[in-house]
Coordinates of C-alpha atoms and ligand atoms in Angstrom, one line a residue:
M1 CA -29.1 -0.3 2.5
T2 CA -27.8 3.3 1.9
A3 CA -26.7 5.8 4.5
D4 CA -29.0 8.8 5.0
E5 CA -27.6 12.2 4.1
T6 CA -27.4 13.4 7.8
A7 CA -25.1 10.6 8.6
I8 CA -22.9 11.2 5.5
D9 CA -22.8 14.9 6.4
R10 CA -21.7 14.0 10.0
L11 CA -19.0 11.8 8.6
I12 CA -17.8 14.6 6.3
A13 CA -17.7 17.0 9.2
L14 CA -15.7 14.6 11.4
L15 CA -13.2 13.9 8.5
D16 CA -12.8 17.7 8.0
A17 CA -12.2 18.3 11.7
S18 CA -9.6 15.4 12.0
Q19 CA -5.9 16.1 11.9
R20 CA -4.8 12.4 12.1
G21 CA -7.3 9.7 11.3
V22 CA -6.8 5.9 11.4
V23 CA -8.8 3.5 9.3
F24 CA -9.4 0.0 10.6
T25 CA -10.9 -2.5 8.1
G26 CA -12.4 -6.0 8.2
A27 CA -13.7 -8.5 5.7
G28 CA -16.7 -6.2 5.0
I29 CA -14.8 -3.8 2.9
S30 CA -13.9 -6.5 0.4
T31 CA -17.3 -8.2 -0.1
E32 CA -18.1 -5.6 -2.8
S33 CA -14.9 -7.0 -4.6
G34 CA -16.5 -10.4 -4.6
I35 CA -14.6 -11.9 -1.5
P36 CA -17.1 -13.3 1.0
D37 CA -16.6 -12.3 4.6
F38 CA -16.6 -14.7 7.5
R39 CA -19.8 -14.2 9.3
S40 CA -22.5 -13.1 6.8
P41 CA -24.9 -15.9 5.6
G42 CA -23.1 -17.8 2.8
G43 CA -19.7 -16.5 4.1
I44 CA -16.6 -18.6 4.3
W45 CA -17.3 -20.1 7.8
A46 CA -20.6 -21.5 6.6
K47 CA -18.6 -23.7 4.1
Y48 CA -15.1 -24.4 5.6
R49 CA -14.1 -25.0 9.2
P50 CA -10.9 -23.1 9.9
I51 CA -7.7 -25.2 10.5
D52 CA -5.9 -23.8 13.6
F53 CA -2.2 -23.4 13.8
Q54 CA -1.5 -26.3 16.1
E55 CA -3.4 -28.7 13.8
F56 CA -1.4 -27.4 10.8
M57 CA 1.8 -28.0 12.7
A58 CA 0.8 -31.5 14.1
S59 CA -0.4 -33.4 11.0
E60 CA 0.1 -33.8 7.3
G61 CA -3.6 -34.6 7.0
A62 CA -4.4 -31.1 8.5
R63 CA -1.9 -29.4 6.2
R64 CA -3.6 -31.1 3.2
A65 CA -7.0 -29.9 4.5
Y66 CA -5.5 -26.4 4.9
W67 CA -4.2 -26.2 1.3
R68 CA -7.3 -27.8 -0.1
R69 CA -9.4 -25.1 1.6
K70 CA -7.0 -22.4 0.5
F71 CA -7.1 -23.4 -3.1
A72 CA -10.9 -23.8 -3.0
T73 CA -11.2 -20.1 -2.0
H74 CA -8.2 -18.8 -3.9
E75 CA -9.9 -17.7 -7.1
A76 CA -12.1 -15.2 -5.3
V77 CA -9.0 -13.4 -3.8
A78 CA -6.6 -13.9 -6.8
G79 CA -9.1 -12.2 -9.2
A80 CA -10.4 -9.6 -6.9
E81 CA -10.0 -5.8 -7.7
P82 CA -10.2 -2.9 -5.2
N83 CA -13.8 -1.4 -5.0
R84 CA -15.1 2.1 -4.2
G85 CA -14.6 1.6 -0.4
H86 CA -10.9 0.7 -0.8
L87 CA -10.5 3.7 -3.3
A88 CA -12.1 6.1 -0.8
V89 CA -9.7 4.9 1.9
T90 CA -6.8 5.4 -0.5
E91 CA -8.0 9.0 -1.2
L92 CA -8.1 9.8 2.5
V93 CA -4.5 8.5 2.8
R94 CA -3.4 10.6 -0.3
R95 CA -5.0 13.7 1.2
G96 CA -3.0 13.2 4.4
K97 CA -6.2 12.7 6.5
V98 CA -5.3 9.1 7.4
S99 CA -1.9 8.2 8.8
A100 CA -2.4 4.5 8.9
V101 CA -4.7 1.7 7.6
I102 CA -4.9 -1.1 10.2
T103 CA -6.5 -4.2 8.5
Q104 CA -7.7 -7.6 9.5
N105 CA -7.9 -8.5 5.9
I106 CA -5.4 -10.8 4.2
D107 CA -6.4 -10.0 0.6
G108 CA -3.8 -7.3 -0.2
L109 CA -6.5 -5.0 -1.7
H110 CA -5.3 -1.9 0.2
Q111 CA -2.0 -2.3 -1.4
A112 CA -3.7 -2.9 -4.8
S113 CA -5.8 0.3 -4.5
G114 CA -2.6 2.4 -4.0
V115 CA -2.1 2.8 -0.3
P116 CA 1.6 2.9 0.3
A117 CA 2.8 -0.4 1.9
D118 CA 4.4 1.5 4.9
C119 CA 0.9 3.0 5.8
I120 CA -0.7 -0.5 6.0
I121 CA -0.6 -2.6 9.1
E122 CA -1.7 -6.1 8.4
L123 CA -2.7 -7.7 11.7
H124 CA -3.6 -11.1 10.2
G125 CA -0.9 -11.3 7.5
N126 CA -1.5 -11.8 3.8
T127 CA -2.9 -14.7 1.8
T128 CA -1.6 -13.7 -1.5
Y129 CA 1.9 -15.3 -0.9
A130 CA 3.3 -18.0 1.3
H131 CA 6.4 -18.1 3.6
C132 CA 8.5 -20.6 5.5
L133 CA 7.5 -20.8 9.1
N134 CA 11.1 -21.6 10.0
C135 CA 13.3 -19.2 8.1
G136 CA 10.7 -16.8 6.7
R137 CA 11.6 -17.1 3.0
E138 CA 8.7 -16.1 0.8
Y139 CA 7.1 -18.1 -2.0
D140 CA 4.7 -17.4 -4.9
L141 CA 1.5 -19.3 -4.6
E142 CA 1.2 -20.4 -8.2
P143 CA 3.8 -23.2 -8.2
I144 CA 2.6 -24.4 -4.8
R145 CA -1.0 -24.5 -6.2
E146 CA 0.1 -26.4 -9.3
A147 CA 2.0 -29.1 -7.3
F148 CA -0.8 -29.4 -4.8
L149 CA -3.6 -29.8 -7.5
A150 CA -1.5 -32.3 -9.3
G151 CA -0.9 -34.7 -6.4
E152 CA -1.7 -33.0 -3.1
T153 CA 2.1 -32.4 -2.7
L154 CA 2.7 -30.3 0.5
P155 CA 5.1 -27.4 0.1
L156 CA 8.4 -27.4 2.0
C157 CA 11.1 -24.7 2.1
G158 CA 13.8 -25.1 -0.6
A159 CA 16.3 -23.3 1.7
C160 CA 15.7 -25.0 5.1
G161 CA 13.2 -27.8 4.7
G162 CA 10.7 -25.9 7.0
L163 CA 6.9 -26.1 6.6
V164 CA 5.5 -23.5 4.1
K165 CA 2.1 -21.9 4.8
T166 CA 0.3 -18.8 3.5
A167 CA 1.6 -15.7 5.2
T168 CA -1.5 -15.3 7.3
V169 CA -2.0 -15.6 11.0
S170 CA -4.1 -18.6 11.7
F171 CA -6.2 -19.1 14.8
G172 CA -3.9 -20.2 17.6
Q173 CA -0.9 -18.6 15.9
A174 CA 1.0 -15.7 17.6
M175 CA 0.0 -12.2 16.4
P176 CA 2.8 -10.3 14.7
E177 CA 4.5 -8.2 17.3
A178 CA 5.7 -5.3 15.3
E179 CA 2.3 -4.8 13.6
M180 CA 0.5 -5.1 17.0
R181 CA 2.9 -2.4 18.4
R182 CA 2.4 0.0 15.5
A183 CA -1.4 -0.6 15.6
R184 CA -1.4 0.3 19.3
E185 CA 0.6 3.4 18.7
E186 CA -1.5 4.6 15.8
S187 CA -4.7 3.9 17.8
V188 CA -3.4 6.0 20.7
A189 CA -2.1 8.8 18.6
C190 CA -5.1 9.3 16.2
D191 CA -8.0 11.8 16.7
L192 CA -10.4 9.9 14.4
F193 CA -10.7 6.1 14.3
L194 CA -12.9 4.9 11.4
T195 CA -13.9 1.2 11.7
I196 CA -15.1 -0.2 8.4
G197 CA -16.6 -3.6 7.7
S198 CA -15.8 -5.5 10.8
S199 CA -18.1 -7.5 13.1
L200 CA -15.6 -6.5 15.9
V201 CA -15.6 -9.9 17.4
V202 CA -12.1 -11.2 16.6
Y203 CA -9.7 -10.1 19.4
P204 CA -7.1 -8.8 20.0
A205 CA -7.7 -6.9 16.6
A206 CA -11.1 -5.6 17.8
G207 CA -9.5 -4.1 20.8
F208 CA -8.0 -1.2 18.8
P209 CA -11.3 0.8 18.4
A210 CA -11.9 0.8 22.1
L211 CA -8.2 1.7 22.7
A212 CA -8.5 4.7 20.3
K213 CA -11.8 5.9 22.0
E214 CA -10.3 5.6 25.5
S215 CA -7.3 7.6 24.2
G216 CA -9.5 10.4 23.1
A217 CA -10.3 9.7 19.4
V218 CA -13.7 10.1 17.9
L219 CA -14.9 6.6 17.0
V220 CA -16.9 6.0 13.8
I221 CA -18.3 2.6 12.8
V222 CA -19.4 1.9 9.2
N223 CA -21.0 -1.6 8.9
R224 CA -24.1 -3.2 7.3
E225 CA -25.2 -4.5 10.8
P226 CA -24.8 -3.5 14.4
T227 CA -21.4 -4.5 16.1
G228 CA -20.7 -5.1 19.8
L229 CA -18.9 -1.6 20.1
D230 CA -21.8 0.5 18.7
D231 CA -22.5 1.9 22.2
L232 CA -19.0 3.3 22.4
A233 CA -19.1 5.0 19.0
D234 CA -19.7 8.7 18.3
L235 CA -21.2 7.8 14.9
V236 CA -22.6 4.5 13.6
I237 CA -23.5 4.2 10.0
N238 CA -25.4 0.8 9.2
A239 CA -25.1 0.9 5.4
E240 CA -23.1 -0.4 2.4
I241 CA -19.5 0.6 2.6
G242 CA -18.7 1.5 -1.1
P243 CA -21.5 4.0 -1.6
T244 CA -21.1 5.5 1.9
L245 CA -17.4 6.1 1.7
D246 CA -17.6 7.2 -1.9
A247 CA -20.3 9.8 -0.8
A248 CA -18.4 11.0 2.2
V249 CA -15.0 11.2 0.5
N250 CA -15.7 12.0 -3.1
G251 CA -19.2 13.6 -2.7
S252 CA -20.9 11.1 -5.0
K253 CA -24.6 10.6 -4.8
Ligands
NAD1 P1 -16.6 -10.5 9.7 O1 -16.9 -11.4 8.6 O2 -16.6 -11.0 11.2 O3 -17.4 -9.2 9.6 C1 -17.6 -8.5 8.5 C2 -18.7 -7.4 8.7 O4 -18.9 -6.6 7.5 C3 -20.1 -8.1 9.0 O5 -20.6 -7.5 10.2 C4 -21.0 -7.7 7.8 O6 -22.3 -7.4 8.1 C5 -20.3 -6.5 7.3 N1 -20.3 -6.3 5.8 C6 -20.1 -7.2 4.9 N2 -20.2 -6.6 3.6 C7 -20.5 -5.3 3.9 C8 -20.8 -4.2 3.0 N3 -20.6 -4.3 1.7 N4 -21.1 -3.0 3.5 C9 -21.2 -2.9 4.9 N5 -21.0 -3.9 5.8 C10 -20.7 -5.1 5.2 O7 -15.1 -10.0 9.4 P2 -13.9 -9.4 10.3 O8 -14.5 -8.5 11.4 O9 -12.9 -8.8 9.4 O10 -13.4 -10.7 11.1 C11 -13.1 -11.9 10.3 C12 -11.7 -12.3 10.2 O11 -11.7 -13.0 8.9 C13 -10.7 -11.3 10.0 O12 -9.7 -11.5 11.0 C14 -10.0 -11.4 8.7 O13 -8.6 -11.7 8.9 C15 -10.5 -12.7 8.1 N6 -11.1 -12.6 6.6 C16 -10.6 -11.7 5.7 C17 -11.1 -11.7 4.5 C18 -10.4 -10.7 3.5 O14 -9.2 -10.5 3.6 N7 -11.1 -10.1 2.6 C19 -12.3 -12.3 4.2 C20 -12.9 -13.1 5.2 C21 -12.3 -13.3 6.4

């Protein structure tokens, strides 16, 4: 599905007119890098039930199921490269058009595509490393993976003995306060809010497009299928993300 030229021209005009844009991304921006999203057919939820935070904390069995699931999907993330969509977002940041990239994604591909770390607000954390839930110490995944695959050994913190988990925010786990605050500030301050590849059903993250719109920003939604917020948006483009953003940002056909 490709966007028609009128829609691309409207997006170009909105980007030109904007002084301070914010990009908000979901799993859809990374499917062209080979990472399945959650809700599309064949996506992650079709195969694996998520382990929520309370289950993870409560039982070793749940923690084993968590790490089994993590390492079953690990290769797709570990081997992924940024695609045209990520690179177009990076270009908007480089041009000074976009002050922040708020992402629900946990794959680290905005960092890998060259967006400076201080411009990225990760609402749901990052699955490319682990950390201790007690003292916060960070851990590489590879030694954890080797020990787990060898004997389903569960990782514990070498410093304090706390439980170690990927640095992601699980269902039932508190949202990160500083990131939520920054995301709110950026949403209120921007004049253009560009939502890319999110079904906009996971709250509180999906509240930011509405907050930006209420605060006076122009709201653009780029997604293959309709979302619950399309009625609020000034421009909705139902098309593939990579070619659409590449055309709007780099003028490619
Ligand atoms: P989602 O799966 O609910 O929605 C993704 C949307 O993107 C869908 O509506 C789909 O139609 C659309 N889409 C997929 N590929 C597309 C493409 N190439 N072009 C245009 N549209 C495309 O994802 P969500 O809204 O981000 O919410 C799910 C949660 O899952 C998030 O909180 C996120 O943390 C997590 N998640 C992250 C990753 C990742 O980091 N890459 C992957 C899966 C899930």
